Amino acid sequence: MKISIGNLPQSLSEEDLAQLFRDHGPINHVIIKRDKNTKKSLGYGSIEVEEQKADALIAAFHGKEIEGKTLAVVKQEELAKGIQTTGKQKGNPLPAKGNQFGRTSSPGGGGNTGVQRRGGSRGS
């Protein structure tokens, strides 16, 4: 099972993270997300553990302080569900099309395009 870990100190390496969690059982995979250019830690990552150990790890490490940072530890599937439902909860539907390119609708169908017209020749 994949567990997401947020608010990691930037000085923490993948080996340090694995050692921290290894005391509670075997770790299958560890990754800390890094900036592509600078290779500095982005402060979050994930580990893979056996499914029966996941709840114990979360209970032991969620809210634990490391180097002045409080860890956020959750199951990745719960995190993904939270992200998917966040947009739906805000209730901000996309604006309807029809008011494009500065056009404003008026009751009489005036068709104001937002373009100021000026007289003069077209250079022909």
mmCIF file of N, CA and C in Angstrom:
data_model
loop_
_atom_site.group_PDB
_atom_site.id
_atom_site.type_symbol
_atom_site.label_atom_id
_atom_site.label_comp_id
_atom_site.label_asym_id
_atom_site.label_seq_id
_atom_site.Cartn_x
_atom_site.Cartn_y
_atom_site.Cartn_z
ATOM 1 N N MET A 1 0.846 -1.167 0.000
ATOM 2 C CA MET A 1 0.000 0.000 0.000
ATOM 3 C C MET A 1 0.892 1.230 0.000
ATOM 4 N N LYS A 2 0.485 2.226 -0.780
ATOM 5 C CA LYS A 2 1.262 3.452 -0.887
ATOM 6 C C LYS A 2 0.784 4.459 0.153
ATOM 7 N N ILE A 3 1.738 5.053 0.864
ATOM 8 C CA ILE A 3 1.455 6.051 1.888
ATOM 9 C C ILE A 3 2.153 7.345 1.491
ATOM 10 N N SER A 4 1.402 8.447 1.477
ATOM 11 C CA SER A 4 1.964 9.758 1.152
ATOM 12 C C SER A 4 2.407 10.461 2.425
ATOM 13 N N ILE A 5 3.542 11.128 2.323
ATOM 14 C CA ILE A 5 4.104 11.837 3.466
ATOM 15 C C ILE A 5 4.379 13.266 3.036
ATOM 16 N N GLY A 6 3.806 14.215 3.745
ATOM 17 C CA GLY A 6 3.991 15.615 3.417
ATOM 18 C C GLY A 6 4.667 16.372 4.534
ATOM 19 N N ASN A 7 5.147 17.566 4.201
ATOM 20 C CA ASN A 7 5.816 18.466 5.132
ATOM 21 C C ASN A 7 7.133 17.882 5.632
ATOM 22 N N LEU A 8 7.884 17.276 4.711
ATOM 23 C CA LEU A 8 9.190 16.712 5.059
ATOM 24 C C LEU A 8 10.250 17.804 5.095
ATOM 25 N N PRO A 9 11.203 17.706 6.012
ATOM 26 C CA PRO A 9 12.320 18.656 6.002
ATOM 27 C C PRO A 9 13.142 18.470 4.725
ATOM 28 N N GLN A 10 13.660 19.550 4.162
ATOM 29 C CA GLN A 10 14.431 19.444 2.923
ATOM 30 C C GLN A 10 15.746 18.703 3.119
ATOM 31 N N SER A 11 16.248 18.657 4.331
ATOM 32 C CA SER A 11 17.521 17.989 4.590
ATOM 33 C C SER A 11 17.376 16.469 4.663
ATOM 34 N N LEU A 12 16.150 15.967 4.719
ATOM 35 C CA LEU A 12 15.917 14.527 4.869
ATOM 36 C C LEU A 12 16.137 13.812 3.538
ATOM 37 N N SER A 13 16.956 12.760 3.552
ATOM 38 C CA SER A 13 17.211 11.979 2.339
ATOM 39 C C SER A 13 16.268 10.781 2.296
ATOM 40 N N GLU A 14 16.224 10.114 1.151
ATOM 41 C CA GLU A 14 15.385 8.923 1.023
ATOM 42 C C GLU A 14 15.845 7.817 1.975
ATOM 43 N N GLU A 15 17.151 7.722 2.174
ATOM 44 C CA GLU A 15 17.679 6.713 3.102
ATOM 45 C C GLU A 15 17.242 7.009 4.534
ATOM 46 N N ASP A 16 17.284 8.300 4.917
ATOM 47 C CA ASP A 16 16.840 8.699 6.255
ATOM 48 C C ASP A 16 15.360 8.396 6.451
ATOM 49 N N LEU A 17 14.564 8.689 5.422
ATOM 50 C CA LEU A 17 13.123 8.443 5.492
ATOM 51 C C LEU A 17 12.840 6.948 5.617
ATOM 52 N N ALA A 18 13.546 6.150 4.838
ATOM 53 C CA ALA A 18 13.363 4.697 4.909
ATOM 54 C C ALA A 18 13.735 4.178 6.296
ATOM 55 N N GLN A 19 14.831 4.667 6.850
ATOM 56 C CA GLN A 19 15.264 4.221 8.173
ATOM 57 C C GLN A 19 14.256 4.614 9.239
ATOM 58 N N LEU A 20 13.679 5.780 9.111
ATOM 59 C CA LEU A 20 12.694 6.255 10.069
ATOM 60 C C LEU A 20 11.478 5.318 10.128
ATOM 61 N N PHE A 21 11.003 4.900 8.953
ATOM 62 C CA PHE A 21 9.821 4.042 8.891
ATOM 63 C C PHE A 21 10.150 2.558 9.025
ATOM 64 N N ARG A 22 11.388 2.166 8.756
ATOM 65 C CA ARG A 22 11.783 0.763 8.779
ATOM 66 C C ARG A 22 11.649 0.142 10.169
ATOM 67 N N ASP A 23 11.686 0.969 11.206
ATOM 68 C CA ASP A 23 11.543 0.449 12.570
ATOM 69 C C ASP A 23 10.160 -0.176 12.794
ATOM 70 N N HIS A 24 9.182 0.186 11.956
ATOM 71 C CA HIS A 24 7.816 -0.318 12.107
ATOM 72 C C HIS A 24 7.472 -1.424 11.116
ATOM 73 N N GLY A 25 8.429 -1.853 10.332
ATOM 74 C CA GLY A 25 8.188 -2.941 9.386
ATOM 75 C C GLY A 25 8.948 -2.721 8.089
ATOM 76 N N PRO A 26 8.927 -3.720 7.213
ATOM 77 C CA PRO A 26 9.675 -3.607 5.953
ATOM 78 C C PRO A 26 9.070 -2.554 5.016
ATOM 79 N N ILE A 27 9.949 -1.828 4.344
ATOM 80 C CA ILE A 27 9.556 -0.794 3.388
ATOM 81 C C ILE A 27 9.921 -1.299 1.999
ATOM 82 N N ASN A 28 8.947 -1.309 1.094
ATOM 83 C CA ASN A 28 9.193 -1.807 -0.258
ATOM 84 C C ASN A 28 9.783 -0.749 -1.181
ATOM 85 N N HIS A 29 9.362 0.502 -1.033
ATOM 86 C CA HIS A 29 9.820 1.549 -1.939
ATOM 87 C C HIS A 29 9.719 2.908 -1.236
ATOM 88 N N VAL A 30 10.727 3.758 -1.457
ATOM 89 C CA VAL A 30 10.738 5.103 -0.872
ATOM 90 C C VAL A 30 11.096 6.096 -1.969
ATOM 91 N N ILE A 31 10.353 7.207 -2.015
ATOM 92 C CA ILE A 31 10.701 8.270 -2.958
ATOM 93 C C ILE A 31 10.361 9.625 -2.342
ATOM 94 N N ILE A 32 11.281 10.567 -2.512
ATOM 95 C CA ILE A 32 11.047 11.958 -2.132
ATOM 96 C C ILE A 32 11.043 12.753 -3.435
ATOM 97 N N LYS A 33 9.980 13.492 -3.672
ATOM 98 C CA LYS A 33 9.875 14.277 -4.897
ATOM 99 C C LYS A 33 10.860 15.438 -4.851
ATOM 100 N N ARG A 34 11.533 15.664 -5.975
ATOM 101 C CA ARG A 34 12.569 16.690 -6.051
ATOM 102 C C ARG A 34 12.346 17.604 -7.251
ATOM 103 N N ASP A 35 12.827 18.837 -7.137
ATOM 104 C CA ASP A 35 12.771 19.785 -8.238
ATOM 105 C C ASP A 35 13.644 19.259 -9.374
ATOM 106 N N LYS A 36 13.160 19.366 -10.609
ATOM 107 C CA LYS A 36 13.896 18.827 -11.749
ATOM 108 C C LYS A 36 15.229 19.528 -11.978
ATOM 109 N N ASN A 37 15.273 20.825 -11.752
ATOM 110 C CA ASN A 37 16.493 21.581 -12.041
ATOM 111 C C ASN A 37 17.473 21.584 -10.885
ATOM 112 N N THR A 38 16.984 21.895 -9.694
ATOM 113 C CA THR A 38 17.886 22.060 -8.547
ATOM 114 C C THR A 38 18.109 20.768 -7.764
ATOM 115 N N LYS A 39 17.252 19.783 -7.976
ATOM 116 C CA LYS A 39 17.314 18.498 -7.254
ATOM 117 C C LYS A 39 17.064 18.644 -5.763
ATOM 118 N N LYS A 40 16.509 19.800 -5.332
ATOM 119 C CA LYS A 40 16.160 19.988 -3.925
ATOM 120 C C LYS A 40 14.824 19.320 -3.647
ATOM 121 N N SER A 41 14.658 18.856 -2.433
ATOM 122 C CA SER A 41 13.418 18.216 -2.013
ATOM 123 C C SER A 41 12.254 19.193 -2.094
ATOM 124 N N LEU A 42 11.109 18.699 -2.571
ATOM 125 C CA LEU A 42 9.894 19.509 -2.609
ATOM 126 C C LEU A 42 9.097 19.376 -1.316
ATOM 127 N N GLY A 43 9.577 18.541 -0.388
ATOM 128 C CA GLY A 43 8.957 18.448 0.927
ATOM 129 C C GLY A 43 7.865 17.399 1.040
ATOM 130 N N TYR A 44 7.740 16.530 0.029
ATOM 131 C CA TYR A 44 6.767 15.449 0.138
ATOM 132 C C TYR A 44 7.280 14.225 -0.624
ATOM 133 N N GLY A 45 6.703 13.096 -0.296
ATOM 134 C CA GLY A 45 7.110 11.866 -0.948
ATOM 135 C C GLY A 45 6.147 10.748 -0.611
ATOM 136 N N SER A 46 6.588 9.510 -0.850
ATOM 137 C CA SER A 46 5.726 8.367 -0.558
ATOM 138 C C SER A 46 6.574 7.142 -0.245
ATOM 139 N N ILE A 47 5.944 6.206 0.440
ATOM 140 C CA ILE A 47 6.559 4.910 0.710
ATOM 141 C C ILE A 47 5.533 3.830 0.399
ATOM 142 N N GLU A 48 6.022 2.638 0.136
ATOM 143 C CA GLU A 48 5.138 1.491 -0.056
ATOM 144 C C GLU A 48 5.430 0.482 1.051
ATOM 145 N N VAL A 49 4.360 0.060 1.713
ATOM 146 C CA VAL A 49 4.479 -0.898 2.810
ATOM 147 C C VAL A 49 3.410 -1.976 2.644
ATOM 148 N N GLU A 50 3.507 -3.018 3.467
ATOM 149 C CA GLU A 50 2.477 -4.051 3.476
ATOM 150 C C GLU A 50 1.173 -3.451 3.981
ATOM 151 N N GLU A 51 0.072 -3.901 3.419
ATOM 152 C CA GLU A 51 -1.223 -3.298 3.734
ATOM 153 C C GLU A 51 -1.573 -3.380 5.220
ATOM 154 N N GLN A 52 -1.229 -4.473 5.889
ATOM 155 C CA GLN A 52 -1.579 -4.619 7.301
ATOM 156 C C GLN A 52 -0.750 -3.706 8.206
ATOM 157 N N LYS A 53 0.373 -3.181 7.720
ATOM 158 C CA LYS A 53 1.216 -2.278 8.511
ATOM 159 C C LYS A 53 0.867 -0.806 8.301
ATOM 160 N N ALA A 54 0.088 -0.497 7.271
ATOM 161 C CA ALA A 54 -0.168 0.893 6.888
ATOM 162 C C ALA A 54 -0.838 1.697 7.998
ATOM 163 N N ASP A 55 -1.901 1.172 8.594
ATOM 164 C CA ASP A 55 -2.618 1.920 9.628
ATOM 165 C C ASP A 55 -1.739 2.195 10.847
ATOM 166 N N ALA A 56 -0.905 1.241 11.222
ATOM 167 C CA ALA A 56 -0.007 1.432 12.371
ATOM 168 C C ALA A 56 1.034 2.520 12.068
ATOM 169 N N LEU A 57 1.552 2.535 10.838
ATOM 170 C CA LEU A 57 2.520 3.563 10.459
ATOM 171 C C LEU A 57 1.894 4.948 10.475
ATOM 172 N N ILE A 58 0.691 5.044 9.929
ATOM 173 C CA ILE A 58 0.011 6.333 9.895
ATOM 174 C C ILE A 58 -0.249 6.837 11.311
ATOM 175 N N ALA A 59 -0.729 5.945 12.171
ATOM 176 C CA ALA A 59 -1.007 6.328 13.557
ATOM 177 C C ALA A 59 0.274 6.765 14.278
ATOM 178 N N ALA A 60 1.384 6.107 13.976
ATOM 179 C CA ALA A 60 2.643 6.405 14.662
ATOM 180 C C ALA A 60 3.295 7.700 14.162
ATOM 181 N N PHE A 61 3.115 8.041 12.877
ATOM 182 C CA PHE A 61 3.878 9.154 12.315
ATOM 183 C C PHE A 61 3.064 10.389 11.951
ATOM 184 N N HIS A 62 1.758 10.283 11.802
ATOM 185 C CA HIS A 62 0.968 11.468 11.456
ATOM 186 C C HIS A 62 0.987 12.443 12.634
ATOM 187 N N GLY A 63 1.478 13.653 12.377
ATOM 188 C CA GLY A 63 1.578 14.655 13.437
ATOM 189 C C GLY A 63 2.899 14.640 14.174
ATOM 190 N N LYS A 64 3.774 13.685 13.862
ATOM 191 C CA LYS A 64 5.080 13.620 14.523
ATOM 192 C C LYS A 64 5.970 14.750 13.999
ATOM 193 N N GLU A 65 6.752 15.345 14.889
ATOM 194 C CA GLU A 65 7.623 16.452 14.509
ATOM 195 C C GLU A 65 9.031 15.949 14.229
ATOM 196 N N ILE A 66 9.552 16.354 13.054
ATOM 197 C CA ILE A 66 10.928 16.018 12.673
ATOM 198 C C ILE A 66 11.593 17.296 12.190
ATOM 199 N N GLU A 67 12.683 17.677 12.835
ATOM 200 C CA GLU A 67 13.436 18.889 12.497
ATOM 201 C C GLU A 67 12.535 20.115 12.411
ATOM 202 N N GLY A 68 11.605 20.228 13.342
ATOM 203 C CA GLY A 68 10.726 21.389 13.401
ATOM 204 C C GLY A 68 9.541 21.351 12.451
ATOM 205 N N LYS A 69 9.364 20.267 11.710
ATOM 206 C CA LYS A 69 8.244 20.130 10.773
ATOM 207 C C LYS A 69 7.327 19.018 11.247
ATOM 208 N N THR A 70 6.017 19.271 11.199
ATOM 209 C CA THR A 70 5.031 18.278 11.602
ATOM 210 C C THR A 70 4.609 17.475 10.382
ATOM 211 N N LEU A 71 4.865 16.176 10.408
ATOM 212 C CA LEU A 71 4.570 15.317 9.262
ATOM 213 C C LEU A 71 3.074 15.135 9.055
ATOM 214 N N ALA A 72 2.689 15.046 7.795
ATOM 215 C CA ALA A 72 1.323 14.693 7.405
ATOM 216 C C ALA A 72 1.428 13.350 6.686
ATOM 217 N N VAL A 73 0.871 12.306 7.279
ATOM 218 C CA VAL A 73 0.991 10.955 6.740
ATOM 219 C C VAL A 73 -0.410 10.394 6.507
ATOM 220 N N VAL A 74 -0.712 10.044 5.252
ATOM 221 C CA VAL A 74 -2.029 9.516 4.882
ATOM 222 C C VAL A 74 -1.879 8.452 3.803
ATOM 223 N N LYS A 75 -2.909 7.621 3.680
ATOM 224 C CA LYS A 75 -2.939 6.666 2.576
ATOM 225 C C LYS A 75 -3.112 7.440 1.282
ATOM 226 N N GLN A 76 -2.386 7.030 0.261
ATOM 227 C CA GLN A 76 -2.423 7.776 -0.990
ATOM 228 C C GLN A 76 -3.811 7.754 -1.620
ATOM 229 N N GLU A 77 -4.535 6.663 -1.492
ATOM 230 C CA GLU A 77 -5.881 6.597 -2.081
ATOM 231 C C GLU A 77 -6.830 7.581 -1.396
ATOM 232 N N GLU A 78 -6.666 7.795 -0.088
ATOM 233 C CA GLU A 78 -7.494 8.778 0.614
ATOM 234 C C GLU A 78 -7.129 10.198 0.179
ATOM 235 N N LEU A 79 -5.848 10.428 -0.045
ATOM 236 C CA LEU A 79 -5.398 11.732 -0.519
ATOM 237 C C LEU A 79 -5.976 12.014 -1.903
ATOM 238 N N ALA A 80 -5.960 11.011 -2.775
ATOM 239 C CA ALA A 80 -6.498 11.182 -4.122
ATOM 240 C C ALA A 80 -7.998 11.449 -4.079
ATOM 241 N N LYS A 81 -8.714 10.777 -3.199
ATOM 242 C CA LYS A 81 -10.158 11.018 -3.067
ATOM 243 C C LYS A 81 -10.416 12.441 -2.600
ATOM 244 N N GLY A 82 -9.617 12.931 -1.667
ATOM 245 C CA GLY A 82 -9.769 14.287 -1.156
ATOM 246 C C GLY A 82 -9.529 15.321 -2.234
ATOM 247 N N ILE A 83 -8.570 15.081 -3.106
ATOM 248 C CA ILE A 83 -8.277 16.013 -4.182
ATOM 249 C C ILE A 83 -9.420 16.020 -5.192
ATOM 250 N N GLN A 84 -9.971 14.850 -5.497
ATOM 251 C CA GLN A 84 -11.057 14.767 -6.471
ATOM 252 C C GLN A 84 -12.319 15.442 -5.973
ATOM 253 N N THR A 85 -12.611 15.321 -4.690
ATOM 254 C CA THR A 85 -13.846 15.900 -4.166
ATOM 255 C C THR A 85 -13.704 17.377 -3.827
ATOM 256 N N THR A 86 -12.484 17.883 -3.693
ATOM 257 C CA THR A 86 -12.293 19.282 -3.342
ATOM 258 C C THR A 86 -12.896 20.206 -4.388
ATOM 259 N N GLY A 87 -12.672 19.934 -5.646
ATOM 260 C CA GLY A 87 -13.215 20.774 -6.703
ATOM 261 C C GLY A 87 -14.724 20.751 -6.733
ATOM 262 N N LYS A 88 -15.320 19.620 -6.419
ATOM 263 C CA LYS A 88 -16.772 19.500 -6.428
ATOM 264 C C LYS A 88 -17.398 20.244 -5.251
ATOM 265 N N GLN A 89 -16.713 20.299 -4.123
ATOM 266 C CA GLN A 89 -17.264 20.919 -2.927
ATOM 267 C C GLN A 89 -17.292 22.440 -3.041
ATOM 268 N N LYS A 90 -16.393 23.010 -3.787
ATOM 269 C CA LYS A 90 -16.325 24.461 -3.858
ATOM 270 C C LYS A 90 -17.513 25.049 -4.593
ATOM 271 N N GLY A 91 -18.119 24.292 -5.490
ATOM 272 C CA GLY A 91 -19.307 24.750 -6.185
ATOM 273 C C GLY A 91 -19.050 25.885 -7.152
ATOM 274 N N ASN A 92 -17.873 25.904 -7.753
ATOM 275 C CA ASN A 92 -17.552 26.930 -8.728
ATOM 276 C C ASN A 92 -17.626 26.326 -10.125
ATOM 277 N N PRO A 93 -18.807 26.331 -10.742
ATOM 278 C CA PRO A 93 -18.889 25.774 -12.083
ATOM 279 C C PRO A 93 -18.147 26.664 -13.074
ATOM 280 N N LEU A 94 -17.741 26.083 -14.170
ATOM 281 C CA LEU A 94 -17.066 26.864 -15.191
ATOM 282 C C LEU A 94 -18.049 27.858 -15.788
ATOM 283 N N PRO A 95 -17.582 29.043 -16.150
ATOM 284 C CA PRO A 95 -18.505 30.022 -16.735
ATOM 285 C C PRO A 95 -19.004 29.534 -18.092
ATOM 286 N N ALA A 96 -20.251 29.844 -18.388
ATOM 287 C CA ALA A 96 -20.830 29.440 -19.661
ATOM 288 C C ALA A 96 -20.218 30.262 -20.776
ATOM 289 N N LYS A 97 -20.034 29.614 -21.924
ATOM 290 C CA LYS A 97 -19.490 30.328 -23.071
ATOM 291 C C LYS A 97 -20.545 31.256 -23.631
ATOM 292 N N GLY A 98 -20.137 32.222 -24.383
ATOM 293 C CA GLY A 98 -21.075 33.138 -24.987
ATOM 294 C C GLY A 98 -20.654 34.580 -24.785
ATOM 295 N N ASN A 99 -19.922 34.870 -23.767
ATOM 296 C CA ASN A 99 -19.438 36.215 -23.508
ATOM 297 C C ASN A 99 -17.965 36.287 -23.899
ATOM 298 N N GLN A 100 -17.682 36.025 -25.157
ATOM 299 C CA GLN A 100 -16.301 35.941 -25.593
ATOM 300 C C GLN A 100 -15.862 37.211 -26.300
ATOM 301 N N PHE A 101 -14.614 37.506 -26.239
ATOM 302 C CA PHE A 101 -13.965 38.583 -26.964
ATOM 303 C C PHE A 101 -14.597 39.945 -26.705
ATOM 304 N N GLY A 102 -14.935 40.233 -25.475
ATOM 305 C CA GLY A 102 -15.425 41.542 -25.110
ATOM 306 C C GLY A 102 -16.861 41.813 -25.503
ATOM 307 N N ARG A 103 -17.544 40.830 -26.000
ATOM 308 C CA ARG A 103 -18.933 41.025 -26.401
ATOM 309 C C ARG A 103 -19.814 41.042 -25.163
ATOM 310 N N THR A 104 -20.758 41.928 -25.191
ATOM 311 C CA THR A 104 -21.716 41.961 -24.105
ATOM 312 C C THR A 104 -23.091 41.745 -24.684
ATOM 313 N N SER A 105 -23.897 41.014 -23.988
ATOM 314 C CA SER A 105 -25.242 40.783 -24.499
ATOM 315 C C SER A 105 -26.166 41.842 -23.927
ATOM 316 N N SER A 106 -27.028 42.328 -24.759
ATOM 317 C CA SER A 106 -28.000 43.323 -24.313
ATOM 318 C C SER A 106 -29.379 42.832 -24.710
ATOM 319 N N PRO A 107 -30.422 43.304 -24.042
ATOM 320 C CA PRO A 107 -31.768 42.810 -24.330
ATOM 321 C C PRO A 107 -32.175 42.956 -25.790
ATOM 322 N N GLY A 108 -31.719 43.983 -26.460
ATOM 323 C CA GLY A 108 -32.118 44.196 -27.844
ATOM 324 C C GLY A 108 -31.198 43.510 -28.836
ATOM 325 N N GLY A 109 -30.251 42.774 -28.373
ATOM 326 C CA GLY A 109 -29.309 42.111 -29.271
ATOM 327 C C GLY A 109 -28.388 43.110 -29.941
ATOM 328 N N GLY A 110 -27.959 44.130 -29.195
ATOM 329 C CA GLY A 110 -27.150 45.214 -29.728
ATOM 330 C C GLY A 110 -25.868 44.760 -30.386
ATOM 331 N N GLY A 111 -25.263 43.704 -29.918
ATOM 332 C CA GLY A 111 -24.067 43.170 -30.555
ATOM 333 C C GLY A 111 -22.823 44.009 -30.350
ATOM 334 N N ASN A 112 -22.677 44.662 -29.223
ATOM 335 C CA ASN A 112 -21.483 45.440 -28.936
ATOM 336 C C ASN A 112 -20.289 44.493 -28.903
ATOM 337 N N THR A 113 -19.343 44.697 -29.801
ATOM 338 C CA THR A 113 -18.197 43.799 -29.883
ATOM 339 C C THR A 113 -17.025 44.257 -29.043
ATOM 340 N N GLY A 114 -17.131 45.467 -28.497
ATOM 341 C CA GLY A 114 -16.026 45.953 -27.694
ATOM 342 C C GLY A 114 -14.925 46.579 -28.527
ATOM 343 N N VAL A 115 -15.109 46.688 -29.849
ATOM 344 C CA VAL A 115 -14.111 47.260 -30.735
ATOM 345 C C VAL A 115 -14.548 48.669 -31.087
ATOM 346 N N GLN A 116 -13.669 49.631 -30.873
ATOM 347 C CA GLN A 116 -14.015 51.010 -31.185
ATOM 348 C C GLN A 116 -13.786 51.243 -32.672
ATOM 349 N N ARG A 117 -14.810 51.744 -33.338
ATOM 350 C CA ARG A 117 -14.731 51.988 -34.774
ATOM 351 C C ARG A 117 -14.331 53.437 -35.038
ATOM 352 N N ARG A 118 -13.478 53.622 -36.002
ATOM 353 C CA ARG A 118 -13.062 54.969 -36.401
ATOM 354 C C ARG A 118 -13.168 55.082 -37.911
ATOM 355 N N GLY A 119 -13.468 56.273 -38.337
ATOM 356 C CA GLY A 119 -13.586 56.498 -39.774
ATOM 357 C C GLY A 119 -12.221 56.583 -40.438
ATOM 358 N N GLY A 120 -12.241 56.629 -41.751
ATOM 359 C CA GLY A 120 -10.996 56.771 -42.493
ATOM 360 C C GLY A 120 -10.891 55.736 -43.582
ATOM 361 N N SER A 121 -9.932 55.946 -44.469
ATOM 362 C CA SER A 121 -9.785 54.999 -45.575
ATOM 363 C C SER A 121 -8.996 53.793 -45.085
ATOM 364 N N ARG A 122 -9.091 52.734 -45.840
ATOM 365 C CA ARG A 122 -8.403 51.502 -45.468
ATOM 366 C C ARG A 122 -7.070 51.361 -46.211
ATOM 367 N N GLY A 123 -6.663 52.390 -46.867
ATOM 368 C CA GLY A 123 -5.364 52.355 -47.526
ATOM 369 C C GLY A 123 -5.365 51.688 -48.873
ATOM 370 N N SER A 124 -6.501 51.674 -49.598
ATOM 371 C CA SER A 124 -6.500 51.011 -50.893
ATOM 372 C C SER A 124 -6.284 51.944 -52.017
#
